[in-house]
Amino acid sequence: MKKEHAFETQVIHSGYDAKEHLGSLTTPLFQTSTFTFESAEQGEKRFAGEEGGYIYSRLANPTVKALEERMAQLEGADAALAFGSGMAAVSATLIALTKANDHIICSQGIYGCTYGLLTMLEEKYNIQTEFSNMKTEEALRSLIRPETACIYLETPINPTMELIDLSLVVRVAKEYDIPVVVDNTFCSPYLQQPLALGCDIVLHSATKYIGGHGDVVAGVLVGKQAFIDCVASTTQKDIGGILSPFDAWLLLRGLKTLPVRMDRHCVNAEQIVRKLQSHPAVGSVYYPGDATNPDYPIMQKQMKRGGGLISFEIKGDKQDAQFMLNQLTFIKKAVSLGDAETLIQHPATMTHSVVPEATREQMGIRDSLIRLSVGLEAWEDIWDDMQQALNKLVSSE
Ligand SMILES: *Cc1c(COP(=O)(O)O)cnc(C)c1O
């Protein structure tokens, strides 16, 4: 696969050569746990690393490898590793990067289970995490210590949709030689490629836009060869959160339509944002692709478009938020995101309920905040459903 092919071509072709597989158009599914050796000596050589070839599917599997090669190419990385969930990718990465008593600088606002993992690392290994909005170089620099092992961030931040300027973070991190890890789940490589901006490691919950069809839980990690090799031979091999061949096969299938789906998610989201902004039951609307959003200049610098996620405040409390969700007809009340179906959730009581209330407040996750993952349906239908639910909120006052 030539590097110079466009992204839209790479999502379909890279990492796979039909000639190697009897001409099969799609990547074959190697649904096998282990691989047979032709001789005992061959087994010995493979274990010693003297001969290439497969050994056991926790170590490597051809279907999973095809996915990894495609993802590495799409993110512009040396190499990739696939995992059984986004959290398996997050935990394998953070455990590989840190040792007891280290320090992590993290974005002010983070996926709920990542927050849970950071809390666990502190309790078990005294690895301390400090949160920063990373708005200025000074703010970031003031937190750096000799034992800072990495800067870990999401942009857009889940669920507040605030952005972090990746070039700013990279400038500071390079001065101190600290790796920058970006959870790129909300964007997918179609909308944002942090490695091209100098970040070191990118990971995904592939459950979301990469799979795109709500039928698989998976994670992907990409980065430089040395780091990927390190994870492959330690926190992936020995902790074992690997991806199944069938799930890799589903992700290869999903990836082919990533650019088409993302464009539609963005178009739909832009329309819904416009409508939400003029509804009387709605307060602030957070969407980085909106020209009135304070982070819009950062969006223009590092993202192709605003993406498919919108957060907004309703004028009301927790009960009102729950009431609104309960009025929806076809929009699904569910966590996760990036699916064909429009999904809606209440972060304070769902994805971010593990975050203590005071920290939630600091992160801007109020009881009135609702997160919408805009699907691929006709946007007019999505808005009709949202509007009738929001109207009931106004009339119930
Ligand atoms: C869903 C999600 C995760 C966790 O991924 P799983 O596949 O559910 O384990 C991590 N980060 C972000 C931003 C997510 O949305």
Tab-separated table of C-alpha atoms and ligand atoms in Angstrom:
chain	number	residue	atom	x	y	z
A	1	MET	CA	0.000	0.000	0.000
A	2	LYS	CA	1.530	3.267	-1.083
A	3	LYS	CA	1.786	5.896	1.650
A	4	GLU	CA	0.702	8.628	-0.755
A	5	HIS	CA	-2.778	7.210	-1.207
A	6	ALA	CA	-5.518	9.352	0.249
A	7	PHE	CA	-7.033	8.544	3.644
A	8	GLU	CA	-10.271	7.441	1.945
A	9	THR	CA	-8.283	4.842	-0.017
A	10	GLN	CA	-6.141	3.733	2.901
A	11	VAL	CA	-9.160	2.899	5.103
A	12	ILE	CA	-10.149	0.334	2.479
A	13	HIS	CA	-6.841	-1.088	1.288
A	14	SER	CA	-3.927	-0.624	3.656
A	15	GLY	CA	-2.577	-3.500	5.715
A	16	TYR	CA	-3.997	-6.140	3.400
A	17	ASP	CA	-2.812	-7.809	0.200
A	18	ALA	CA	-5.337	-10.188	-1.433
A	19	LYS	CA	-2.492	-11.981	-3.235
A	20	GLU	CA	-1.333	-13.390	0.070
A	21	HIS	CA	-4.787	-14.858	0.773
A	22	LEU	CA	-5.950	-16.780	-2.320
A	23	GLY	CA	-7.387	-13.569	-3.751
A	24	SER	CA	-9.960	-13.115	-0.993
A	25	LEU	CA	-11.387	-9.593	-1.378
A	26	THR	CA	-11.929	-9.123	2.344
A	27	THR	CA	-9.432	-9.965	5.059
A	28	PRO	CA	-9.841	-13.629	6.065
A	29	LEU	CA	-10.937	-14.301	9.633
A	30	PHE	CA	-8.253	-16.371	11.356
A	31	GLN	CA	-10.459	-17.565	14.184
A	32	THR	CA	-7.787	-19.637	15.863
A	33	SER	CA	-6.183	-19.637	19.288
A	34	THR	CA	-2.891	-21.179	18.254
A	35	PHE	CA	-0.631	-21.968	15.270
A	36	THR	CA	0.995	-25.310	14.542
A	37	PHE	CA	4.731	-25.733	14.096
A	38	GLU	CA	6.137	-27.983	11.372
A	39	SER	CA	8.822	-29.226	13.716
A	40	ALA	CA	9.927	-28.855	17.308
A	41	GLU	CA	12.916	-26.889	16.043
A	42	GLN	CA	10.657	-24.449	14.261
A	43	GLY	CA	8.787	-23.893	17.528
A	44	GLU	CA	12.081	-23.264	19.282
A	45	LYS	CA	13.169	-20.747	16.623
A	46	ARG	CA	9.884	-18.857	16.758
A	47	PHE	CA	10.040	-18.556	20.529
A	48	ALA	CA	13.645	-17.421	20.304
A	49	GLY	CA	12.631	-14.771	17.775
A	50	GLU	CA	14.998	-16.252	15.180
A	51	GLU	CA	12.185	-16.983	12.740
A	52	GLY	CA	9.068	-14.971	11.964
A	53	GLY	CA	5.640	-16.579	12.043
A	54	TYR	CA	2.718	-16.943	14.364
A	55	ILE	CA	2.776	-18.799	17.690
A	56	TYR	CA	-0.348	-18.095	19.709
A	57	SER	CA	-3.146	-15.533	19.243
A	58	ARG	CA	-2.420	-13.618	22.441
A	59	LEU	CA	0.979	-12.800	20.927
A	60	ALA	CA	-0.206	-12.077	17.369
A	61	ASN	CA	-2.924	-13.099	14.921
A	62	PRO	CA	-3.057	-12.324	11.175
A	63	THR	CA	-6.556	-10.769	11.197
A	64	VAL	CA	-5.659	-8.601	14.183
A	65	LYS	CA	-2.358	-7.713	12.508
A	66	ALA	CA	-4.154	-6.475	9.389
A	67	LEU	CA	-6.188	-4.135	11.568
A	68	GLU	CA	-3.073	-2.950	13.398
A	69	GLU	CA	-1.260	-2.179	10.162
A	70	ARG	CA	-4.226	-0.270	8.806
A	71	MET	CA	-4.601	1.775	11.992
A	72	ALA	CA	-0.865	2.568	12.090
A	73	GLN	CA	-1.061	3.874	8.553
A	74	LEU	CA	-4.197	5.932	9.217
A	75	GLU	CA	-2.633	7.646	12.243
A	76	GLY	CA	0.743	8.052	10.521
A	77	ALA	CA	2.455	5.833	13.109
A	78	ASP	CA	5.244	3.249	12.965
A	79	ALA	CA	3.069	0.565	14.494
A	80	ALA	CA	-0.186	-0.218	16.309
A	81	LEU	CA	-1.629	-2.707	18.765
A	82	ALA	CA	-5.244	-3.755	19.108
A	83	PHE	CA	-6.931	-4.455	22.445
A	84	GLY	CA	-10.104	-6.021	23.745
A	85	SER	CA	-11.414	-2.614	24.860
A	86	GLY	CA	-10.459	1.037	24.896
A	87	MET	CA	-9.721	0.694	28.613
A	88	ALA	CA	-7.354	-2.222	27.915
A	89	ALA	CA	-5.433	0.128	25.592
A	90	VAL	CA	-5.486	2.950	28.187
A	91	SER	CA	-4.356	0.712	31.050
A	92	ALA	CA	-1.650	-1.084	29.009
A	93	THR	CA	-0.287	2.326	27.994
A	94	LEU	CA	-0.334	3.979	31.413
A	95	ILE	CA	1.117	0.944	33.180
A	96	ALA	CA	3.878	0.683	30.542
A	97	LEU	CA	4.772	4.369	30.949
A	98	THR	CA	4.842	4.557	34.749
A	99	LYS	CA	6.427	3.029	37.829
A	100	ALA	CA	5.610	3.462	41.509
A	101	ASN	CA	5.761	7.078	42.787
A	102	ASP	CA	5.646	8.617	39.314
A	103	HIS	CA	3.520	11.599	38.341
A	104	ILE	CA	1.020	12.110	35.514
A	105	ILE	CA	-0.365	15.380	34.177
A	106	CYS	CA	-3.870	14.878	32.833
A	107	SER	CA	-6.470	17.010	31.082
A	108	GLN	CA	-9.102	18.587	33.346
A	109	GLY	CA	-11.869	16.287	32.208
A	110	ILE	CA	-11.389	12.713	31.160
A	111	TYR	CA	-13.343	9.546	30.402
A	112	GLY	CA	-14.879	8.219	33.643
A	113	CYS	CA	-13.088	4.839	33.688
A	114	THR	CA	-9.744	6.472	32.837
A	115	TYR	CA	-10.329	8.612	35.920
A	116	GLY	CA	-11.041	5.408	37.846
A	117	LEU	CA	-7.798	3.838	36.600
A	118	LEU	CA	-5.759	6.910	37.598
A	119	THR	CA	-7.322	6.743	41.063
A	120	MET	CA	-6.396	3.060	41.311
A	121	LEU	CA	-2.792	3.759	40.232
A	122	GLU	CA	-2.531	6.357	42.974
A	123	GLU	CA	-3.967	4.050	45.640
A	124	LYS	CA	-1.840	1.063	44.666
A	125	TYR	CA	1.424	2.599	43.480
A	126	ASN	CA	1.371	6.211	44.701
A	127	ILE	CA	1.322	7.469	41.120
A	128	GLN	CA	-0.091	10.944	41.477
A	129	THR	CA	-2.183	12.596	38.805
A	130	GLU	CA	-2.602	16.337	38.572
A	131	PHE	CA	-5.297	17.793	36.367
A	132	SER	CA	-4.715	20.846	34.208
A	133	ASN	CA	-6.781	22.757	31.669
A	134	MET	CA	-3.512	23.086	29.664
A	135	LYS	CA	-4.639	26.505	28.441
A	136	THR	CA	-1.198	28.130	28.712
A	137	GLU	CA	2.394	26.903	28.542
A	138	GLU	CA	2.998	28.408	31.992
A	139	ALA	CA	0.102	26.476	33.548
A	140	LEU	CA	1.468	23.246	32.136
A	141	ARG	CA	5.131	23.965	32.907
A	142	SER	CA	4.333	24.753	36.544
A	143	LEU	CA	3.113	21.167	37.061
A	144	ILE	CA	6.120	19.350	35.616
A	145	ARG	CA	8.262	17.420	38.101
A	146	PRO	CA	11.332	15.206	37.682
A	147	GLU	CA	9.049	12.165	38.109
A	148	THR	CA	6.457	13.268	35.525
A	149	ALA	CA	6.064	10.172	33.355
A	150	CYS	CA	3.603	11.455	30.774
A	151	ILE	CA	1.058	14.061	29.795
A	152	TYR	CA	-2.256	12.339	29.136
A	153	LEU	CA	-5.139	14.128	27.497
A	154	GLU	CA	-8.374	14.011	25.590
A	155	THR	CA	-9.387	16.606	23.054
A	156	PRO	CA	-12.285	17.182	22.687
A	157	ILE	CA	-12.672	16.463	26.381
A	158	ASN	CA	-15.427	14.025	27.271
A	159	PRO	CA	-18.119	15.248	27.922
A	160	THR	CA	-17.562	19.020	28.036
A	161	MET	CA	-16.251	19.206	24.434
A	162	GLU	CA	-13.493	21.676	25.390
A	163	LEU	CA	-10.381	21.479	23.257
A	164	ILE	CA	-6.711	21.366	24.181
A	165	ASP	CA	-4.169	22.953	21.850
A	166	LEU	CA	-1.973	19.982	20.957
A	167	SER	CA	0.918	22.079	19.577
A	168	LEU	CA	1.076	24.037	22.836
A	169	VAL	CA	1.269	20.835	24.888
A	170	VAL	CA	3.888	19.346	22.545
A	171	ARG	CA	6.081	22.476	22.809
A	172	VAL	CA	6.272	22.150	26.600
A	173	ALA	CA	6.570	18.346	26.620
A	174	LYS	CA	9.505	18.384	24.174
A	175	GLU	CA	11.466	20.752	26.438
A	176	TYR	CA	11.332	18.129	29.185
A	177	ASP	CA	11.259	15.034	26.986
A	178	ILE	CA	7.932	13.875	28.418
A	179	PRO	CA	5.711	11.689	26.197
A	180	VAL	CA	2.303	13.082	25.235
A	181	VAL	CA	-0.537	10.556	25.072
A	182	VAL	CA	-3.774	11.531	23.316
A	183	ASP	CA	-7.074	9.678	23.579
A	184	ASN	CA	-8.315	10.371	20.034
A	185	THR	CA	-11.618	8.485	20.393
A	186	PHE	CA	-13.907	11.478	19.772
A	187	CYS	CA	-12.221	12.415	16.489
A	188	SER	CA	-10.950	9.214	14.908
A	189	PRO	CA	-7.906	9.648	12.653
A	190	TYR	CA	-10.165	11.112	9.992
A	191	LEU	CA	-10.727	14.327	11.947
A	192	GLN	CA	-7.511	14.634	13.964
A	193	GLN	CA	-4.013	13.145	13.740
A	194	PRO	CA	-2.085	14.048	16.895
A	195	LEU	CA	1.151	12.302	15.847
A	196	ALA	CA	1.485	14.702	12.911
A	197	LEU	CA	1.476	17.541	15.484
A	198	GLY	CA	4.299	15.971	17.484
A	199	CYS	CA	2.387	13.907	20.059
A	200	ASP	CA	3.978	10.549	20.857
A	201	ILE	CA	1.184	8.080	21.522
A	202	VAL	CA	-2.436	7.941	20.358
A	203	LEU	CA	-5.087	5.576	21.592
A	204	HIS	CA	-8.702	4.911	20.826
A	205	SER	CA	-11.755	3.265	22.102
A	206	ALA	CA	-12.351	1.547	18.748
A	207	THR	CA	-15.798	0.707	20.131
A	208	LYS	CA	-16.843	4.152	18.950
A	209	TYR	CA	-16.235	5.687	15.493
A	210	ILE	CA	-13.693	3.124	14.299
A	211	GLY	CA	-16.160	0.248	14.639
A	212	GLY	CA	-19.057	2.598	14.070
A	213	HIS	CA	-21.867	0.055	14.270
A	214	GLY	CA	-22.318	-0.564	17.982
A	215	ASP	CA	-21.415	-4.253	17.724
A	216	VAL	CA	-17.889	-4.467	19.111
A	217	VAL	CA	-15.900	-3.329	22.162
A	218	ALA	CA	-12.239	-2.735	21.267
A	219	GLY	CA	-9.218	-0.484	21.647
A	220	VAL	CA	-6.233	0.552	19.547
A	221	LEU	CA	-2.874	2.038	20.462
A	222	VAL	CA	-0.439	3.589	17.979
A	223	GLY	CA	3.032	5.095	18.342
A	224	LYS	CA	6.713	4.667	17.692
A	225	GLN	CA	8.053	1.160	17.078
A	226	ALA	CA	10.070	0.986	20.316
A	227	PHE	CA	7.093	1.893	22.500
A	228	ILE	CA	4.713	-0.433	20.655
A	229	ASP	CA	7.247	-3.289	20.979
A	230	CYS	CA	7.551	-2.555	24.681
A	231	VAL	CA	3.775	-2.724	25.221
A	232	ALA	CA	3.464	-5.807	22.989
A	233	SER	CA	5.996	-7.717	25.063
A	234	THR	CA	4.867	-6.501	28.516
A	235	THR	CA	1.531	-4.937	29.358
A	236	GLN	CA	-0.263	-6.455	26.391
A	237	LYS	CA	1.286	-9.926	26.411
A	238	ASP	CA	1.337	-10.382	30.177
A	239	ILE	CA	-1.797	-8.546	31.255
A	240	GLY	CA	-3.516	-9.953	28.196
A	241	GLY	CA	-6.246	-7.529	27.137
A	242	ILE	CA	-6.051	-8.605	23.512
A	243	LEU	CA	-8.620	-8.266	20.737
A	244	SER	CA	-10.397	-11.317	19.335
A	245	PRO	CA	-9.873	-12.055	15.605
A	246	PHE	CA	-13.594	-11.727	14.921
A	247	ASP	CA	-13.735	-8.295	16.529
A	248	ALA	CA	-10.697	-7.244	14.465
A	249	TRP	CA	-12.553	-8.428	11.387
A	250	LEU	CA	-15.586	-6.305	12.334
A	251	LEU	CA	-13.349	-3.266	12.837
A	252	LEU	CA	-11.691	-3.744	9.427
A	253	ARG	CA	-15.174	-3.766	7.959
A	254	GLY	CA	-16.242	-0.690	9.914
A	255	LEU	CA	-13.110	1.266	9.015
A	256	LYS	CA	-13.855	1.135	5.298
A	257	THR	CA	-16.710	3.607	5.737
A	258	LEU	CA	-15.105	5.797	8.414
A	259	PRO	CA	-14.671	8.919	6.227
A	260	VAL	CA	-18.180	8.623	4.763
A	261	ARG	CA	-19.717	8.124	8.195
A	262	MET	CA	-17.699	10.899	9.844
A	263	ASP	CA	-18.707	13.437	7.203
A	264	ARG	CA	-22.359	12.585	7.765
A	265	HIS	CA	-21.989	12.674	11.571
A	266	CYS	CA	-20.462	16.164	11.227
A	267	VAL	CA	-23.126	17.496	8.844
A	268	ASN	CA	-25.900	16.195	11.108
A	269	ALA	CA	-24.258	17.575	14.251
A	270	GLU	CA	-23.825	21.033	12.695
A	271	GLN	CA	-27.558	21.146	11.923
A	272	ILE	CA	-28.590	19.945	15.395
A	273	VAL	CA	-26.286	22.506	17.067
A	274	ARG	CA	-27.972	25.314	15.159
A	275	LYS	CA	-31.402	24.107	16.244
A	276	LEU	CA	-30.423	23.516	19.880
A	277	GLN	CA	-29.003	27.040	20.143
A	278	SER	CA	-32.378	28.568	19.435
A	279	HIS	CA	-34.517	26.318	21.642
A	280	PRO	CA	-35.858	28.045	24.794
A	281	ALA	CA	-35.273	24.982	27.030
A	282	VAL	CA	-31.573	24.859	26.149
A	283	GLY	CA	-28.788	26.877	27.784
A	284	SER	CA	-25.218	26.624	26.528
A	285	VAL	CA	-24.402	24.323	23.621
A	286	TYR	CA	-20.861	22.934	23.448
A	287	TYR	CA	-19.630	22.003	19.991
A	288	PRO	CA	-16.103	22.754	18.784
A	289	GLY	CA	-17.221	23.103	15.163
A	290	ASP	CA	-19.421	26.099	16.015
A	291	ALA	CA	-17.798	29.406	15.028
A	292	THR	CA	-19.021	31.067	18.268
A	293	ASN	CA	-17.299	28.420	20.451
A	294	PRO	CA	-14.239	29.875	22.263
A	295	ASP	CA	-12.185	26.847	21.153
A	296	TYR	CA	-13.109	27.266	17.483
A	297	PRO	CA	-9.629	28.599	16.537
A	298	ILE	CA	-8.049	25.476	18.079
A	299	MET	CA	-10.531	23.331	16.159
A	300	GLN	CA	-9.463	24.994	12.919
A	301	LYS	CA	-5.797	24.338	13.717
A	302	GLN	CA	-5.980	20.652	14.572
A	303	MET	CA	-9.311	19.147	13.528
A	304	LYS	CA	-10.820	18.691	10.104
A	305	ARG	CA	-14.361	19.362	11.366
A	306	GLY	CA	-16.291	19.545	14.626
A	307	GLY	CA	-17.219	15.857	14.937
A	308	GLY	CA	-20.438	14.095	15.866
A	309	LEU	CA	-20.724	14.858	19.579
A	310	ILE	CA	-22.615	17.715	21.140
A	311	SER	CA	-23.069	18.546	24.792
A	312	PHE	CA	-25.644	21.020	26.001
A	313	GLU	CA	-27.210	22.342	29.187
A	314	ILE	CA	-30.908	22.198	29.682
A	315	LYS	CA	-32.486	24.894	31.793
A	316	GLY	CA	-33.251	22.700	34.754
A	317	ASP	CA	-31.894	20.132	37.196
A	318	LYS	CA	-31.226	16.419	37.254
A	319	GLN	CA	-34.936	15.524	37.270
A	320	ASP	CA	-35.533	17.754	34.242
A	321	ALA	CA	-32.618	16.144	32.397
A	322	GLN	CA	-34.013	12.687	33.127
A	323	PHE	CA	-37.527	13.822	32.168
A	324	MET	CA	-36.233	15.095	28.822
A	325	LEU	CA	-34.417	11.830	28.077
A	326	ASN	CA	-37.557	9.871	28.900
A	327	GLN	CA	-39.623	11.804	26.311
A	328	LEU	CA	-37.481	10.700	23.351
A	329	THR	CA	-39.030	8.252	20.911
A	330	PHE	CA	-36.369	6.725	18.616
A	331	ILE	CA	-33.238	8.418	19.957
A	332	LYS	CA	-31.674	5.830	22.222
A	333	LYS	CA	-30.788	6.391	25.864
A	334	ALA	CA	-27.373	4.757	25.946
A	335	VAL	CA	-23.751	5.453	26.727
A	336	SER	CA	-21.137	4.887	24.022
A	337	LEU	CA	-20.970	7.039	20.921
A	338	GLY	CA	-20.093	7.041	17.265
A	339	ASP	CA	-22.780	4.603	16.194
A	340	ALA	CA	-25.245	4.824	13.321
A	341	GLU	CA	-27.976	5.325	15.942
A	342	THR	CA	-28.246	8.671	17.736
A	343	LEU	CA	-27.433	8.067	21.410
A	344	ILE	CA	-28.104	10.332	24.365
A	345	GLN	CA	-26.827	10.120	27.906
A	346	HIS	CA	-26.639	12.064	31.190
A	347	PRO	CA	-22.912	12.222	32.132
A	348	ALA	CA	-23.381	13.166	35.825
A	349	THR	CA	-25.379	10.000	36.552
A	350	MET	CA	-23.963	7.733	33.847
A	351	THR	CA	-20.471	7.915	32.257
A	352	HIS	CA	-19.040	10.231	34.918
A	353	SER	CA	-20.915	9.026	38.002
A	354	VAL	CA	-17.651	7.470	39.300
A	355	VAL	CA	-16.092	10.950	39.465
A	356	PRO	CA	-16.694	12.526	42.908
A	357	GLU	CA	-19.258	15.350	42.779
A	358	ALA	CA	-16.799	18.131	43.667
A	359	THR	CA	-14.382	17.019	40.909
A	360	ARG	CA	-17.291	16.714	38.507
A	361	GLU	CA	-18.177	20.331	39.240
A	362	GLN	CA	-14.574	21.400	38.532
A	363	MET	CA	-14.708	19.518	35.256
A	364	GLY	CA	-17.925	21.332	34.324
A	365	ILE	CA	-20.115	18.239	34.467
A	366	ARG	CA	-23.279	19.694	35.939
A	367	ASP	CA	-26.581	17.859	36.484
A	368	SER	CA	-28.047	19.923	33.642
A	369	LEU	CA	-25.474	18.646	31.117
A	370	ILE	CA	-26.592	16.209	28.425
A	371	ARG	CA	-24.368	14.536	25.821
A	372	LEU	CA	-25.679	13.656	22.388
A	373	SER	CA	-23.889	11.374	19.945
A	374	VAL	CA	-25.467	12.384	16.666
A	375	GLY	CA	-26.093	9.359	14.465
A	376	LEU	CA	-26.485	8.827	10.761
A	377	GLU	CA	-30.270	9.170	10.552
A	378	ALA	CA	-31.837	12.108	8.681
A	379	TRP	CA	-31.011	15.132	10.830
A	380	GLU	CA	-34.575	16.410	10.467
A	381	ASP	CA	-35.852	13.252	12.209
A	382	ILE	CA	-33.232	13.575	14.937
A	383	TRP	CA	-34.249	17.175	15.519
A	384	ASP	CA	-37.977	16.374	15.494
A	385	ASP	CA	-37.440	13.877	18.289
A	386	MET	CA	-35.198	16.229	20.273
A	387	GLN	CA	-37.546	19.159	19.768
A	388	GLN	CA	-40.701	17.383	20.946
A	389	ALA	CA	-38.847	16.217	24.073
A	390	LEU	CA	-37.432	19.692	24.787
A	391	ASN	CA	-40.858	21.267	24.168
A	392	LYS	CA	-42.329	19.090	26.913
A	393	LEU	CA	-39.646	20.418	29.238
A	394	VAL	CA	-40.803	23.981	28.570
A	395	SER	CA	-44.490	23.159	28.946
A	396	SER	CA	-43.928	21.225	32.193
A	397	GLU	CA	-42.432	24.287	33.937
B	1	LIG	C1	-15.484	4.753	25.535
B	1	LIG	C2	-14.251	5.522	25.812
B	1	LIG	C3	-13.142	4.930	26.421
B	1	LIG	C4	-13.160	3.501	26.898
B	1	LIG	O1	-13.282	2.594	25.852
B	1	LIG	P1	-13.995	1.145	25.984
B	1	LIG	O2	-13.916	0.630	24.600
B	1	LIG	O3	-15.374	1.360	26.480
B	1	LIG	O4	-13.177	0.372	26.967
B	1	LIG	C5	-12.006	5.695	26.597
B	1	LIG	N1	-11.965	6.995	26.215
B	1	LIG	C6	-13.012	7.591	25.646
B	1	LIG	C7	-12.910	9.026	25.244
B	1	LIG	C8	-14.200	6.898	25.419
B	1	LIG	O5	-15.242	7.511	24.873
